[in-house]
Amino acid sequence: LGGIARDGYLRQPAEIPRLEPGDLLLLAGVPEVVAASIDKLSGRRGSDRVVVVGGTETGALLARTLCSRRTRVDLVERDHERCVNLASELQGVNVLQGDATDLTFLRDIRFEEAQSIVAVTDQEEVNLLTTLLVRQLDRATPGGAPHTYVAVHRPGYADLSQKLGIEGIASSFEVLSRAILEAIRPPGLVCSEELPHMA
């Protein structure tokens, strides 16, 4: 706890014997610890869930980034050997072997409990089909996944995705990860950047 803002003034924690409604807390430290503190203080139980489809380099990097932000990440990959490698590389990520274009598999992983579904396989057709299937199931499932993202690299596919009404389209890891993090940012969190070290 770096400080407490009360009545427009930032005070040292030692000056405030007891918190009152309306107090604002300044938390500083390692991002994972700050995120855990926010979860505890806000009464949030568990973290948001994102399903990443595709164990590509982009998928692995995206899963690692989201997991570091206290997000529950399930990474879906078809290839068994790749799943084994990813499971050993990605601590805290649930690696699932399966086909995200299979409706039964999507139901089995309870996709509707995820806040976001992200398709980033090497095959753009698979990404598009996965996203369309999720949207179709979402219509039939109350409270389904509200955000779907697909990574595309060919301009024609981006146009097609937009015409099909796919919500999130990106061709860059940075843009994609920023969009997802913005969608799952906890309410009331103004800034998630690390603060400079003060002596």
JSON list of C-alpha atoms in Angstrom, two decimals:
[
{"chain": "A", "resi": 1, "resn": "LEU", "atom": "CA", "xyz": [0.00, 0.00, 0.00]},
{"chain": "A", "resi": 2, "resn": "GLY", "atom": "CA", "xyz": [1.74, 3.16, -1.23]},
{"chain": "A", "resi": 3, "resn": "GLY", "atom": "CA", "xyz": [-0.75, 5.72, -0.02]},
{"chain": "A", "resi": 4, "resn": "ILE", "atom": "CA", "xyz": [-4.36, 6.63, 0.68]},
{"chain": "A", "resi": 5, "resn": "ALA", "atom": "CA", "xyz": [-6.17, 9.51, -1.03]},
{"chain": "A", "resi": 6, "resn": "ARG", "atom": "CA", "xyz": [-8.78, 11.18, 1.17]},
{"chain": "A", "resi": 7, "resn": "ASP", "atom": "CA", "xyz": [-10.46, 14.55, 0.65]},
{"chain": "A", "resi": 8, "resn": "GLY", "atom": "CA", "xyz": [-8.25, 15.25, -2.35]},
{"chain": "A", "resi": 9, "resn": "TYR", "atom": "CA", "xyz": [-4.96, 14.66, -0.49]},
{"chain": "A", "resi": 10, "resn": "LEU", "atom": "CA", "xyz": [-2.60, 11.72, -0.76]},
{"chain": "A", "resi": 11, "resn": "ARG", "atom": "CA", "xyz": [-1.50, 10.55, 2.70]},
{"chain": "A", "resi": 12, "resn": "GLN", "atom": "CA", "xyz": [0.93, 8.00, 4.05]},
{"chain": "A", "resi": 13, "resn": "PRO", "atom": "CA", "xyz": [-0.76, 4.77, 5.21]},
{"chain": "A", "resi": 14, "resn": "ALA", "atom": "CA", "xyz": [0.55, 5.38, 8.77]},
{"chain": "A", "resi": 15, "resn": "GLU", "atom": "CA", "xyz": [-1.49, 8.63, 8.91]},
{"chain": "A", "resi": 16, "resn": "ILE", "atom": "CA", "xyz": [-4.79, 6.80, 8.33]},
{"chain": "A", "resi": 17, "resn": "PRO", "atom": "CA", "xyz": [-5.70, 4.45, 11.20]},
{"chain": "A", "resi": 18, "resn": "ARG", "atom": "CA", "xyz": [-8.90, 3.25, 9.53]},
{"chain": "A", "resi": 19, "resn": "LEU", "atom": "CA", "xyz": [-10.24, 3.22, 5.96]},
{"chain": "A", "resi": 20, "resn": "GLU", "atom": "CA", "xyz": [-13.48, 5.06, 5.26]},
{"chain": "A", "resi": 21, "resn": "PRO", "atom": "CA", "xyz": [-15.94, 4.89, 2.33]},
{"chain": "A", "resi": 22, "resn": "GLY", "atom": "CA", "xyz": [-14.61, 7.02, -0.53]},
{"chain": "A", "resi": 23, "resn": "ASP", "atom": "CA", "xyz": [-10.93, 6.46, 0.29]},
{"chain": "A", "resi": 24, "resn": "LEU", "atom": "CA", "xyz": [-8.78, 5.69, -2.76]},
{"chain": "A", "resi": 25, "resn": "LEU", "atom": "CA", "xyz": [-5.86, 3.30, -2.36]},
{"chain": "A", "resi": 26, "resn": "LEU", "atom": "CA", "xyz": [-2.56, 3.61, -4.22]},
{"chain": "A", "resi": 27, "resn": "LEU", "atom": "CA", "xyz": [-1.13, 0.12, -4.71]},
{"chain": "A", "resi": 28, "resn": "ALA", "atom": "CA", "xyz": [2.39, -0.30, -6.03]},
{"chain": "A", "resi": 29, "resn": "GLY", "atom": "CA", "xyz": [4.50, -3.37, -6.68]},
{"chain": "A", "resi": 30, "resn": "VAL", "atom": "CA", "xyz": [4.85, -6.41, -8.89]},
{"chain": "A", "resi": 31, "resn": "PRO", "atom": "CA", "xyz": [1.87, -6.55, -11.30]},
{"chain": "A", "resi": 32, "resn": "GLU", "atom": "CA", "xyz": [0.80, -10.04, -10.19]},
{"chain": "A", "resi": 33, "resn": "VAL", "atom": "CA", "xyz": [0.73, -8.99, -6.51]},
{"chain": "A", "resi": 34, "resn": "VAL", "atom": "CA", "xyz": [-1.14, -5.77, -7.29]},
{"chain": "A", "resi": 35, "resn": "ALA", "atom": "CA", "xyz": [-3.70, -7.74, -9.34]},
{"chain": "A", "resi": 36, "resn": "ALA", "atom": "CA", "xyz": [-4.15, -10.23, -6.48]},
{"chain": "A", "resi": 37, "resn": "SER", "atom": "CA", "xyz": [-4.67, -7.34, -4.04]},
{"chain": "A", "resi": 38, "resn": "ILE", "atom": "CA", "xyz": [-7.28, -5.76, -6.33]},
{"chain": "A", "resi": 39, "resn": "ASP", "atom": "CA", "xyz": [-9.11, -9.10, -6.55]},
{"chain": "A", "resi": 40, "resn": "LYS", "atom": "CA", "xyz": [-9.10, -9.43, -2.76]},
{"chain": "A", "resi": 41, "resn": "LEU", "atom": "CA", "xyz": [-10.16, -5.85, -2.05]},
{"chain": "A", "resi": 42, "resn": "SER", "atom": "CA", "xyz": [-12.89, -5.81, -4.70]},
{"chain": "A", "resi": 43, "resn": "GLY", "atom": "CA", "xyz": [-14.29, -9.19, -3.65]},
{"chain": "A", "resi": 44, "resn": "ARG", "atom": "CA", "xyz": [-13.75, -10.69, -7.11]},
{"chain": "A", "resi": 45, "resn": "ARG", "atom": "CA", "xyz": [-13.68, -14.47, -6.97]},
{"chain": "A", "resi": 46, "resn": "GLY", "atom": "CA", "xyz": [-11.24, -15.92, -9.44]},
{"chain": "A", "resi": 47, "resn": "SER", "atom": "CA", "xyz": [-10.11, -14.29, -12.63]},
{"chain": "A", "resi": 48, "resn": "ASP", "atom": "CA", "xyz": [-11.61, -13.78, -16.06]},
{"chain": "A", "resi": 49, "resn": "ARG", "atom": "CA", "xyz": [-11.39, -16.69, -18.49]},
{"chain": "A", "resi": 50, "resn": "VAL", "atom": "CA", "xyz": [-10.07, -16.48, -22.03]},
{"chain": "A", "resi": 51, "resn": "VAL", "atom": "CA", "xyz": [-9.94, -19.40, -24.47]},
{"chain": "A", "resi": 52, "resn": "VAL", "atom": "CA", "xyz": [-7.05, -19.11, -26.94]},
{"chain": "A", "resi": 53, "resn": "VAL", "atom": "CA", "xyz": [-7.43, -21.39, -29.96]},
{"chain": "A", "resi": 54, "resn": "GLY", "atom": "CA", "xyz": [-4.11, -22.27, -31.58]},
{"chain": "A", "resi": 55, "resn": "GLY", "atom": "CA", "xyz": [-0.79, -23.24, -30.02]},
{"chain": "A", "resi": 56, "resn": "THR", "atom": "CA", "xyz": [1.15, -21.05, -32.44]},
{"chain": "A", "resi": 57, "resn": "GLU", "atom": "CA", "xyz": [3.89, -18.69, -31.28]},
{"chain": "A", "resi": 58, "resn": "THR", "atom": "CA", "xyz": [1.27, -15.93, -31.19]},
{"chain": "A", "resi": 59, "resn": "GLY", "atom": "CA", "xyz": [-1.11, -18.14, -29.22]},
{"chain": "A", "resi": 60, "resn": "ALA", "atom": "CA", "xyz": [1.57, -19.11, -26.69]},
{"chain": "A", "resi": 61, "resn": "LEU", "atom": "CA", "xyz": [2.74, -15.52, -26.26]},
{"chain": "A", "resi": 62, "resn": "LEU", "atom": "CA", "xyz": [-0.83, -14.30, -25.91]},
{"chain": "A", "resi": 63, "resn": "ALA", "atom": "CA", "xyz": [-1.62, -17.02, -23.34]},
{"chain": "A", "resi": 64, "resn": "ARG", "atom": "CA", "xyz": [1.51, -16.15, -21.34]},
{"chain": "A", "resi": 65, "resn": "THR", "atom": "CA", "xyz": [0.68, -12.42, -21.39]},
{"chain": "A", "resi": 66, "resn": "LEU", "atom": "CA", "xyz": [-2.93, -12.91, -20.34]},
{"chain": "A", "resi": 67, "resn": "CYS", "atom": "CA", "xyz": [-1.99, -15.41, -17.62]},
{"chain": "A", "resi": 68, "resn": "SER", "atom": "CA", "xyz": [0.47, -12.89, -16.14]},
{"chain": "A", "resi": 69, "resn": "ARG", "atom": "CA", "xyz": [-2.49, -10.50, -15.75]},
{"chain": "A", "resi": 70, "resn": "ARG", "atom": "CA", "xyz": [-4.33, -12.95, -13.45]},
{"chain": "A", "resi": 71, "resn": "THR", "atom": "CA", "xyz": [-6.56, -14.15, -16.27]},
{"chain": "A", "resi": 72, "resn": "ARG", "atom": "CA", "xyz": [-7.55, -17.82, -16.44]},
{"chain": "A", "resi": 73, "resn": "VAL", "atom": "CA", "xyz": [-6.34, -19.02, -19.82]},
{"chain": "A", "resi": 74, "resn": "ASP", "atom": "CA", "xyz": [-7.30, -22.22, -21.66]},
{"chain": "A", "resi": 75, "resn": "LEU", "atom": "CA", "xyz": [-5.17, -22.82, -24.75]},
{"chain": "A", "resi": 76, "resn": "VAL", "atom": "CA", "xyz": [-6.65, -25.24, -27.31]},
{"chain": "A", "resi": 77, "resn": "GLU", "atom": "CA", "xyz": [-4.33, -27.06, -29.72]},
{"chain": "A", "resi": 78, "resn": "ARG", "atom": "CA", "xyz": [-4.97, -30.06, -32.02]},
{"chain": "A", "resi": 79, "resn": "ASP", "atom": "CA", "xyz": [-1.45, -31.55, -32.10]},
{"chain": "A", "resi": 80, "resn": "HIS", "atom": "CA", "xyz": [-0.65, -33.81, -29.14]},
{"chain": "A", "resi": 81, "resn": "GLU", "atom": "CA", "xyz": [3.11, -33.24, -29.20]},
{"chain": "A", "resi": 82, "resn": "ARG", "atom": "CA", "xyz": [2.66, -29.48, -29.37]},
{"chain": "A", "resi": 83, "resn": "CYS", "atom": "CA", "xyz": [0.25, -29.68, -26.39]},
{"chain": "A", "resi": 84, "resn": "VAL", "atom": "CA", "xyz": [2.87, -31.52, -24.32]},
{"chain": "A", "resi": 85, "resn": "ASN", "atom": "CA", "xyz": [5.51, -28.88, -25.17]},
{"chain": "A", "resi": 86, "resn": "LEU", "atom": "CA", "xyz": [3.15, -25.99, -24.43]},
{"chain": "A", "resi": 87, "resn": "ALA", "atom": "CA", "xyz": [2.07, -27.50, -21.11]},
{"chain": "A", "resi": 88, "resn": "SER", "atom": "CA", "xyz": [5.69, -27.62, -19.96]},
{"chain": "A", "resi": 89, "resn": "GLU", "atom": "CA", "xyz": [6.42, -24.06, -21.21]},
{"chain": "A", "resi": 90, "resn": "LEU", "atom": "CA", "xyz": [3.31, -22.23, -20.04]},
{"chain": "A", "resi": 91, "resn": "GLN", "atom": "CA", "xyz": [2.96, -22.26, -16.27]},
{"chain": "A", "resi": 92, "resn": "GLY", "atom": "CA", "xyz": [-0.58, -21.46, -15.13]},
{"chain": "A", "resi": 93, "resn": "VAL", "atom": "CA", "xyz": [-2.14, -22.03, -18.57]},
{"chain": "A", "resi": 94, "resn": "ASN", "atom": "CA", "xyz": [-4.57, -24.94, -19.08]},
{"chain": "A", "resi": 95, "resn": "VAL", "atom": "CA", "xyz": [-3.49, -26.63, -22.32]},
{"chain": "A", "resi": 96, "resn": "LEU", "atom": "CA", "xyz": [-6.31, -28.64, -23.91]},
{"chain": "A", "resi": 97, "resn": "GLN", "atom": "CA", "xyz": [-5.93, -30.99, -26.86]},
{"chain": "A", "resi": 98, "resn": "GLY", "atom": "CA", "xyz": [-8.86, -30.79, -29.22]},
{"chain": "A", "resi": 99, "resn": "ASP", "atom": "CA", "xyz": [-10.47, -29.39, -32.33]},
{"chain": "A", "resi": 100, "resn": "ALA", "atom": "CA", "xyz": [-12.15, -26.02, -31.82]},
{"chain": "A", "resi": 101, "resn": "THR", "atom": "CA", "xyz": [-14.13, -26.50, -35.04]},
{"chain": "A", "resi": 102, "resn": "ASP", "atom": "CA", "xyz": [-15.93, -29.44, -33.38]},
{"chain": "A", "resi": 103, "resn": "LEU", "atom": "CA", "xyz": [-19.21, -28.33, -31.76]},
{"chain": "A", "resi": 104, "resn": "THR", "atom": "CA", "xyz": [-19.10, -31.15, -29.22]},
{"chain": "A", "resi": 105, "resn": "PHE", "atom": "CA", "xyz": [-15.60, -30.14, -28.12]},
{"chain": "A", "resi": 106, "resn": "LEU", "atom": "CA", "xyz": [-16.66, -26.50, -27.75]},
{"chain": "A", "resi": 107, "resn": "ARG", "atom": "CA", "xyz": [-19.56, -27.56, -25.55]},
{"chain": "A", "resi": 108, "resn": "ASP", "atom": "CA", "xyz": [-17.30, -29.90, -23.53]},
{"chain": "A", "resi": 109, "resn": "ILE", "atom": "CA", "xyz": [-14.87, -27.10, -22.65]},
{"chain": "A", "resi": 110, "resn": "ARG", "atom": "CA", "xyz": [-17.85, -24.93, -21.59]},
{"chain": "A", "resi": 111, "resn": "PHE", "atom": "CA", "xyz": [-16.82, -22.11, -23.90]},
{"chain": "A", "resi": 112, "resn": "GLU", "atom": "CA", "xyz": [-19.85, -20.10, -22.78]},
{"chain": "A", "resi": 113, "resn": "GLU", "atom": "CA", "xyz": [-18.17, -19.49, -19.41]},
{"chain": "A", "resi": 114, "resn": "ALA", "atom": "CA", "xyz": [-15.29, -17.67, -21.11]},
{"chain": "A", "resi": 115, "resn": "GLN", "atom": "CA", "xyz": [-15.28, -13.91, -21.36]},
{"chain": "A", "resi": 116, "resn": "SER", "atom": "CA", "xyz": [-13.33, -14.01, -24.63]},
{"chain": "A", "resi": 117, "resn": "ILE", "atom": "CA", "xyz": [-12.56, -16.53, -27.35]},
{"chain": "A", "resi": 118, "resn": "VAL", "atom": "CA", "xyz": [-9.46, -15.84, -29.47]},
{"chain": "A", "resi": 119, "resn": "ALA", "atom": "CA", "xyz": [-8.66, -17.83, -32.64]},
{"chain": "A", "resi": 120, "resn": "VAL", "atom": "CA", "xyz": [-4.99, -17.52, -33.66]},
{"chain": "A", "resi": 121, "resn": "THR", "atom": "CA", "xyz": [-4.13, -20.75, -35.49]},
{"chain": "A", "resi": 122, "resn": "ASP", "atom": "CA", "xyz": [-1.90, -20.70, -38.58]},
{"chain": "A", "resi": 123, "resn": "GLN", "atom": "CA", "xyz": [-4.95, -21.43, -40.75]},
{"chain": "A", "resi": 124, "resn": "GLU", "atom": "CA", "xyz": [-7.18, -18.41, -41.21]},
{"chain": "A", "resi": 125, "resn": "GLU", "atom": "CA", "xyz": [-10.04, -20.60, -42.39]},
{"chain": "A", "resi": 126, "resn": "VAL", "atom": "CA", "xyz": [-9.94, -22.47, -39.06]},
{"chain": "A", "resi": 127, "resn": "ASN", "atom": "CA", "xyz": [-9.89, -19.15, -37.17]},
{"chain": "A", "resi": 128, "resn": "LEU", "atom": "CA", "xyz": [-12.94, -17.91, -39.06]},
{"chain": "A", "resi": 129, "resn": "LEU", "atom": "CA", "xyz": [-14.85, -21.18, -38.70]},
{"chain": "A", "resi": 130, "resn": "THR", "atom": "CA", "xyz": [-14.10, -21.40, -34.97]},
{"chain": "A", "resi": 131, "resn": "THR", "atom": "CA", "xyz": [-15.32, -17.86, -34.40]},
{"chain": "A", "resi": 132, "resn": "LEU", "atom": "CA", "xyz": [-18.49, -18.44, -36.44]},
{"chain": "A", "resi": 133, "resn": "LEU", "atom": "CA", "xyz": [-19.26, -21.66, -34.54]},
{"chain": "A", "resi": 134, "resn": "VAL", "atom": "CA", "xyz": [-18.77, -19.89, -31.21]},
{"chain": "A", "resi": 135, "resn": "ARG", "atom": "CA", "xyz": [-21.12, -17.12, -32.31]},
{"chain": "A", "resi": 136, "resn": "GLN", "atom": "CA", "xyz": [-23.71, -19.69, -33.45]},
{"chain": "A", "resi": 137, "resn": "LEU", "atom": "CA", "xyz": [-23.52, -21.56, -30.13]},
{"chain": "A", "resi": 138, "resn": "ASP", "atom": "CA", "xyz": [-23.50, -18.26, -28.27]},
{"chain": "A", "resi": 139, "resn": "ARG", "atom": "CA", "xyz": [-26.90, -17.38, -29.72]},
{"chain": "A", "resi": 140, "resn": "ALA", "atom": "CA", "xyz": [-28.30, -20.66, -28.45]},
{"chain": "A", "resi": 141, "resn": "THR", "atom": "CA", "xyz": [-26.69, -20.36, -25.00]},
{"chain": "A", "resi": 142, "resn": "PRO", "atom": "CA", "xyz": [-27.87, -17.69, -22.55]},
{"chain": "A", "resi": 143, "resn": "GLY", "atom": "CA", "xyz": [-24.92, -15.77, -21.12]},
{"chain": "A", "resi": 144, "resn": "GLY", "atom": "CA", "xyz": [-22.50, -16.95, -23.79]},
{"chain": "A", "resi": 145, "resn": "ALA", "atom": "CA", "xyz": [-19.04, -15.53, -24.51]},
{"chain": "A", "resi": 146, "resn": "PRO", "atom": "CA", "xyz": [-19.43, -11.80, -25.18]},
{"chain": "A", "resi": 147, "resn": "HIS", "atom": "CA", "xyz": [-16.14, -11.21, -27.03]},
{"chain": "A", "resi": 148, "resn": "THR", "atom": "CA", "xyz": [-14.74, -13.10, -30.01]},
{"chain": "A", "resi": 149, "resn": "TYR", "atom": "CA", "xyz": [-11.46, -12.29, -31.73]},
{"chain": "A", "resi": 150, "resn": "VAL", "atom": "CA", "xyz": [-9.84, -13.68, -34.83]},
{"chain": "A", "resi": 151, "resn": "ALA", "atom": "CA", "xyz": [-6.35, -13.07, -36.17]},
{"chain": "A", "resi": 152, "resn": "VAL", "atom": "CA", "xyz": [-6.21, -12.58, -39.94]},
{"chain": "A", "resi": 153, "resn": "HIS", "atom": "CA", "xyz": [-3.30, -11.70, -42.21]},
{"chain": "A", "resi": 154, "resn": "ARG", "atom": "CA", "xyz": [-4.85, -11.46, -45.66]},
{"chain": "A", "resi": 155, "resn": "PRO", "atom": "CA", "xyz": [-6.76, -8.23, -46.38]},
{"chain": "A", "resi": 156, "resn": "GLY", "atom": "CA", "xyz": [-9.54, -10.17, -48.11]},
{"chain": "A", "resi": 157, "resn": "TYR", "atom": "CA", "xyz": [-10.15, -12.24, -45.00]},
{"chain": "A", "resi": 158, "resn": "ALA", "atom": "CA", "xyz": [-10.35, -9.13, -42.83]},
{"chain": "A", "resi": 159, "resn": "ASP", "atom": "CA", "xyz": [-13.07, -7.77, -45.11]},
{"chain": "A", "resi": 160, "resn": "LEU", "atom": "CA", "xyz": [-14.89, -11.11, -45.04]},
{"chain": "A", "resi": 161, "resn": "SER", "atom": "CA", "xyz": [-14.67, -11.23, -41.23]},
{"chain": "A", "resi": 162, "resn": "GLN", "atom": "CA", "xyz": [-16.21, -7.78, -40.94]},
{"chain": "A", "resi": 163, "resn": "LYS", "atom": "CA", "xyz": [-19.02, -8.70, -43.36]},
{"chain": "A", "resi": 164, "resn": "LEU", "atom": "CA", "xyz": [-19.74, -11.80, -41.27]},
{"chain": "A", "resi": 165, "resn": "GLY", "atom": "CA", "xyz": [-20.03, -9.58, -38.20]},
{"chain": "A", "resi": 166, "resn": "ILE", "atom": "CA", "xyz": [-17.06, -10.99, -36.30]},
{"chain": "A", "resi": 167, "resn": "GLU", "atom": "CA", "xyz": [-16.45, -8.62, -33.42]},
{"chain": "A", "resi": 168, "resn": "GLY", "atom": "CA", "xyz": [-12.67, -8.42, -33.05]},
{"chain": "A", "resi": 169, "resn": "ILE", "atom": "CA", "xyz": [-10.25, -8.64, -35.95]},
{"chain": "A", "resi": 170, "resn": "ALA", "atom": "CA", "xyz": [-6.52, -8.07, -35.70]},
{"chain": "A", "resi": 171, "resn": "SER", "atom": "CA", "xyz": [-3.36, -8.98, -37.56]},
{"chain": "A", "resi": 172, "resn": "SER", "atom": "CA", "xyz": [-0.93, -7.95, -34.85]},
{"chain": "A", "resi": 173, "resn": "PHE", "atom": "CA", "xyz": [-0.23, -9.58, -31.49]},
{"chain": "A", "resi": 174, "resn": "GLU", "atom": "CA", "xyz": [0.06, -6.21, -29.76]},
{"chain": "A", "resi": 175, "resn": "VAL", "atom": "CA", "xyz": [-3.29, -4.98, -31.06]},
{"chain": "A", "resi": 176, "resn": "LEU", "atom": "CA", "xyz": [-4.97, -8.26, -30.22]},
{"chain": "A", "resi": 177, "resn": "SER", "atom": "CA", "xyz": [-3.60, -8.50, -26.67]},
{"chain": "A", "resi": 178, "resn": "ARG", "atom": "CA", "xyz": [-4.39, -4.84, -25.96]},
{"chain": "A", "resi": 179, "resn": "ALA", "atom": "CA", "xyz": [-7.99, -5.30, -27.12]},
{"chain": "A", "resi": 180, "resn": "ILE", "atom": "CA", "xyz": [-8.52, -8.39, -24.95]},
{"chain": "A", "resi": 181, "resn": "LEU", "atom": "CA", "xyz": [-6.90, -6.84, -21.88]},
{"chain": "A", "resi": 182, "resn": "GLU", "atom": "CA", "xyz": [-9.11, -3.78, -22.30]},
{"chain": "A", "resi": 183, "resn": "ALA", "atom": "CA", "xyz": [-12.20, -5.99, -22.48]},
{"chain": "A", "resi": 184, "resn": "ILE", "atom": "CA", "xyz": [-11.36, -7.82, -19.24]},
{"chain": "A", "resi": 185, "resn": "ARG", "atom": "CA", "xyz": [-9.89, -4.86, -17.30]},
{"chain": "A", "resi": 186, "resn": "PRO", "atom": "CA", "xyz": [-11.52, -4.77, -13.85]},
{"chain": "A", "resi": 187, "resn": "PRO", "atom": "CA", "xyz": [-13.92, -1.86, -13.31]},
{"chain": "A", "resi": 188, "resn": "GLY", "atom": "CA", "xyz": [-12.36, 0.98, -11.36]},
{"chain": "A", "resi": 189, "resn": "LEU", "atom": "CA", "xyz": [-8.79, 0.19, -12.38]},
{"chain": "A", "resi": 190, "resn": "VAL", "atom": "CA", "xyz": [-7.48, 3.43, -13.82]},
{"chain": "A", "resi": 191, "resn": "CYS", "atom": "CA", "xyz": [-3.96, 2.38, -14.76]},
{"chain": "A", "resi": 192, "resn": "SER", "atom": "CA", "xyz": [-2.20, -0.96, -14.87]},
{"chain": "A", "resi": 193, "resn": "GLU", "atom": "CA", "xyz": [1.28, 0.36, -15.72]},
{"chain": "A", "resi": 194, "resn": "GLU", "atom": "CA", "xyz": [4.24, -0.26, -13.43]},
{"chain": "A", "resi": 195, "resn": "LEU", "atom": "CA", "xyz": [5.28, 2.76, -11.39]},
{"chain": "A", "resi": 196, "resn": "PRO", "atom": "CA", "xyz": [8.91, 3.94, -11.44]},
{"chain": "A", "resi": 197, "resn": "HIS", "atom": "CA", "xyz": [11.03, 2.80, -8.50]},
{"chain": "A", "resi": 198, "resn": "MET", "atom": "CA", "xyz": [11.31, 5.50, -5.84]},
{"chain": "A", "resi": 199, "resn": "ALA", "atom": "CA", "xyz": [14.19, 5.56, -3.34]}
]
